[in-house]
XYZ file of C-alpha atoms in Angstrom:
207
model
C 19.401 -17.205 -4.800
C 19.816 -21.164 -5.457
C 17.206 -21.860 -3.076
C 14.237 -19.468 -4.164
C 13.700 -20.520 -8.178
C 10.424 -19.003 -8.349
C 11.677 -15.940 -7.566
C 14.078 -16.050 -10.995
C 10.961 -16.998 -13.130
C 8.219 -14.802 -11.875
C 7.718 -11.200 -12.837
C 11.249 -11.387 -15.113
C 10.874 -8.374 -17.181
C 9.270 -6.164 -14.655
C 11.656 -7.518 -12.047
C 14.876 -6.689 -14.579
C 13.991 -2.925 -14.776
C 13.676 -2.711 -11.060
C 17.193 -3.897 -10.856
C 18.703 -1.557 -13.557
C 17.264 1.242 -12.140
C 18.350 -0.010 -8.649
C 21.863 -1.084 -9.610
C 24.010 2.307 -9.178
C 22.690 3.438 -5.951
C 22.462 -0.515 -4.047
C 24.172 -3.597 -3.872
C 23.104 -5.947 -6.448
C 23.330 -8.906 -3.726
C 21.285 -6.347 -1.329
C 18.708 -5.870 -4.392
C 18.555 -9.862 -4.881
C 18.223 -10.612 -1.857
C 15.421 -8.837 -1.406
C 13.603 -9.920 -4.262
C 14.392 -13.462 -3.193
C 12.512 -13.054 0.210
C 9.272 -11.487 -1.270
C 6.346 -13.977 -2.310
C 5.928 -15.131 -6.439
C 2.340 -12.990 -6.195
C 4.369 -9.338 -5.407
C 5.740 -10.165 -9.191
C 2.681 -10.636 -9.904
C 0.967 -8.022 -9.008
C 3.563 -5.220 -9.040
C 5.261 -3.472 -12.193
C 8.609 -2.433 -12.408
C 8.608 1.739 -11.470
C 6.603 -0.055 -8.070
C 9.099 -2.130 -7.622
C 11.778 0.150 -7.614
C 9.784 2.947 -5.684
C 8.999 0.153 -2.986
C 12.660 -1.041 -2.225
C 13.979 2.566 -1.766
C 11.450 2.786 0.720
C 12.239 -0.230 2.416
C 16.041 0.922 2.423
C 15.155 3.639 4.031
C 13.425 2.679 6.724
C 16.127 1.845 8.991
C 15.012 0.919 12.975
C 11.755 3.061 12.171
C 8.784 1.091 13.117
C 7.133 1.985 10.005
C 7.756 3.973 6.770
C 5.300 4.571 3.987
C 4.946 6.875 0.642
C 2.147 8.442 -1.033
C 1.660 8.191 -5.103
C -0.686 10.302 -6.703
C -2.706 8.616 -9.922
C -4.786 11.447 -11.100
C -5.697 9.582 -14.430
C -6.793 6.980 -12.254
C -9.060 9.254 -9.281
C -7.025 7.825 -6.729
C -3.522 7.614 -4.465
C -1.298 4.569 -4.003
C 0.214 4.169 -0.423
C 3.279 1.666 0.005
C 3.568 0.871 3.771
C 6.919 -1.106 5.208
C 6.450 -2.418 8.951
C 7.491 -5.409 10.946
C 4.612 -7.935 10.598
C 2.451 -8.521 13.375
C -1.029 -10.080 14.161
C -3.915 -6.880 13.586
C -1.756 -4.708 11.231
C -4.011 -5.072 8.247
C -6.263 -4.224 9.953
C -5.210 -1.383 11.908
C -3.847 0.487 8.143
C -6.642 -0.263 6.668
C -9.040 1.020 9.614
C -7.012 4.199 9.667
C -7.407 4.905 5.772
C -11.150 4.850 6.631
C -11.401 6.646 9.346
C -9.894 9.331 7.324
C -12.613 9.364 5.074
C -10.969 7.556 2.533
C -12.195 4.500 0.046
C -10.641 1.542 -0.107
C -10.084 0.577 -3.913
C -7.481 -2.490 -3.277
C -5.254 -3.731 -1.044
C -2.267 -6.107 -1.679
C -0.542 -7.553 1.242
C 2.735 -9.099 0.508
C 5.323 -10.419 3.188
C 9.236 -11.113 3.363
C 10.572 -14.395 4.530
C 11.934 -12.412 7.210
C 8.482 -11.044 8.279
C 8.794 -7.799 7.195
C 5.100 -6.508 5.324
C 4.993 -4.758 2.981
C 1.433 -3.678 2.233
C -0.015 -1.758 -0.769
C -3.423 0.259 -0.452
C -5.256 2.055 -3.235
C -7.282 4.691 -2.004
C -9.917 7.277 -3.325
C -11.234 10.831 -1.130
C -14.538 9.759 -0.386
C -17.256 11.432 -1.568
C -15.327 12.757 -4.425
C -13.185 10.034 -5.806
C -10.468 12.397 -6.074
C -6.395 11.469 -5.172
C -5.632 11.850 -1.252
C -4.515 15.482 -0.987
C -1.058 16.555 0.731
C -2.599 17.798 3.864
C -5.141 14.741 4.456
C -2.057 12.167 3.643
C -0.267 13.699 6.273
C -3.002 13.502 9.235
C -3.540 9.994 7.822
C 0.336 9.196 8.699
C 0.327 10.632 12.052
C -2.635 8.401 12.985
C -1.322 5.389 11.767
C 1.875 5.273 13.353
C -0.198 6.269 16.539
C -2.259 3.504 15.550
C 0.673 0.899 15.510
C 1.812 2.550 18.899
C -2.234 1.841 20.127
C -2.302 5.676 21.119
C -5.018 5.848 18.409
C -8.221 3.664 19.125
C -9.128 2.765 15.377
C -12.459 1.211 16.304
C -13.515 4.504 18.044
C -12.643 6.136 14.889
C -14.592 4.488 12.721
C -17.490 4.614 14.809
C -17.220 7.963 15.415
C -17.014 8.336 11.085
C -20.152 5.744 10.974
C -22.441 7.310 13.085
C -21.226 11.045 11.393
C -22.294 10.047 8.150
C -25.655 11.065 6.657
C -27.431 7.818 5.478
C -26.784 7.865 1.344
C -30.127 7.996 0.056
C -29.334 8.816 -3.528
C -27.526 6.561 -6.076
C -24.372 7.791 -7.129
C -23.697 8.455 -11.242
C -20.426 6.874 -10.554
C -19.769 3.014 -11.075
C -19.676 0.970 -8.090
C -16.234 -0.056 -7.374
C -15.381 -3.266 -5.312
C -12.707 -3.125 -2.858
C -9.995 -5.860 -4.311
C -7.552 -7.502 -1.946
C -4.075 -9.616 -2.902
C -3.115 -11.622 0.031
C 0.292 -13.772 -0.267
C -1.183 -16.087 3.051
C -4.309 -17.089 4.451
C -5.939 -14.360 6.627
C -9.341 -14.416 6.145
C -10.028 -12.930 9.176
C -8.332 -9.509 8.460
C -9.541 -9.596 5.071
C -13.170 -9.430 6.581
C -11.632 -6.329 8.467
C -10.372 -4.963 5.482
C -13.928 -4.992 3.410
C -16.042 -4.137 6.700
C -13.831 -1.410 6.346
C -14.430 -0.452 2.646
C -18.046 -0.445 3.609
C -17.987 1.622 6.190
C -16.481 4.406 4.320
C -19.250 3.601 1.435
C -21.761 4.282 3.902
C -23.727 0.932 3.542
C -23.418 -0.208 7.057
């Protein structure tokens, strides 16, 4: 941990509680080590119980291509979705175009990334119209597609054009607050992140 400083300053408190509640099932060096690797703005941006909930699921991915889990924030209208993949040019994208193809707003996205290129991406989403949390059933159709996605057996452009075109034309103003789609990126990808909030749109029905 000599060589990664930042990583012993940032996020400290929220960082400690990951690690005590980490400690009796994991390595401590496995724990550190993985904290070391992850970018000063996942501290940042990412409390303690997050923490903890995203390492187990990195630990348990294995030589899966990708493993993700599914948090229900009622108070809050909406789900959380951790996802842990190999990085790898158009997977932003490709998540983030399967969440809407599903039907689903995009509330905010973080996208954080390991020195040793694995991603580890973070998307808050909402049932669109309803602003409800993701139910069990449409979570589950959302997984299958995006590991299909990943494997390009799932065209995600066709998807959302086949969603876009579906859509009745909002006419109306909804009583509900406009909410802007917020994304956390730990490198420069503006590219994606115009994928990402074409995205958001799309499943707003403004485009």
């Amino acid at each position: 941990l000599s060589g990664h400083p930042a990583a012993l300053d940032v996020g400290g408190p929220e960082r400690a509680e990951a690690i005590r509640a980490l400690e009796s099932s994991f390595a401590l060096d496995e724990i550190e080590r993985h904290f070391a690797m992850m970018p000063d703005r996942y501290f940042l941006a990412t409390d303690g119980a997050t923490m903890e909930r995203e390492f187990r699921l990195l630990a348990s991915r294995g030589d899966t291509r990708l493993v993700a889990a599914w948090t229900a924030l009622p108070r809050e209208h909406c789900s959380e979705v951790s996802v842990v993949a190999g990085d790898a040019p158009g997977l932003l994208a490709r998540l983030a175009g399967t969440l809407t193809a599903h039907g689903l707003d995009i509330l905010n996205v973080g996208v954080h990334t390991r020195e040793d290129g694995i991603a580890l991406d973070r998307f808050r989403v909402c049932e669109a119209p309803s602003h409800r949390p993701v139910r069990e059933e449409r979570a589950a159709a959302v997984s299958r597609d995006r590991l299909a996605a990943l494997e390009r057996s799932f065209d995600v452009d066709a998807a959302l054009e086949k969603r876009r075109t579906s859509q009745p034309r909002r006419t109306t103003k909804s009583s509900r607050p406009h909410i802007e789609p917020r994304i956390r990126f730990d490198q420069e990808a503006s590219a994606v992140a115009s994928v990402v909030a074409s995205a958001s749109a799309r499943s707003r029905g403004s485009v």
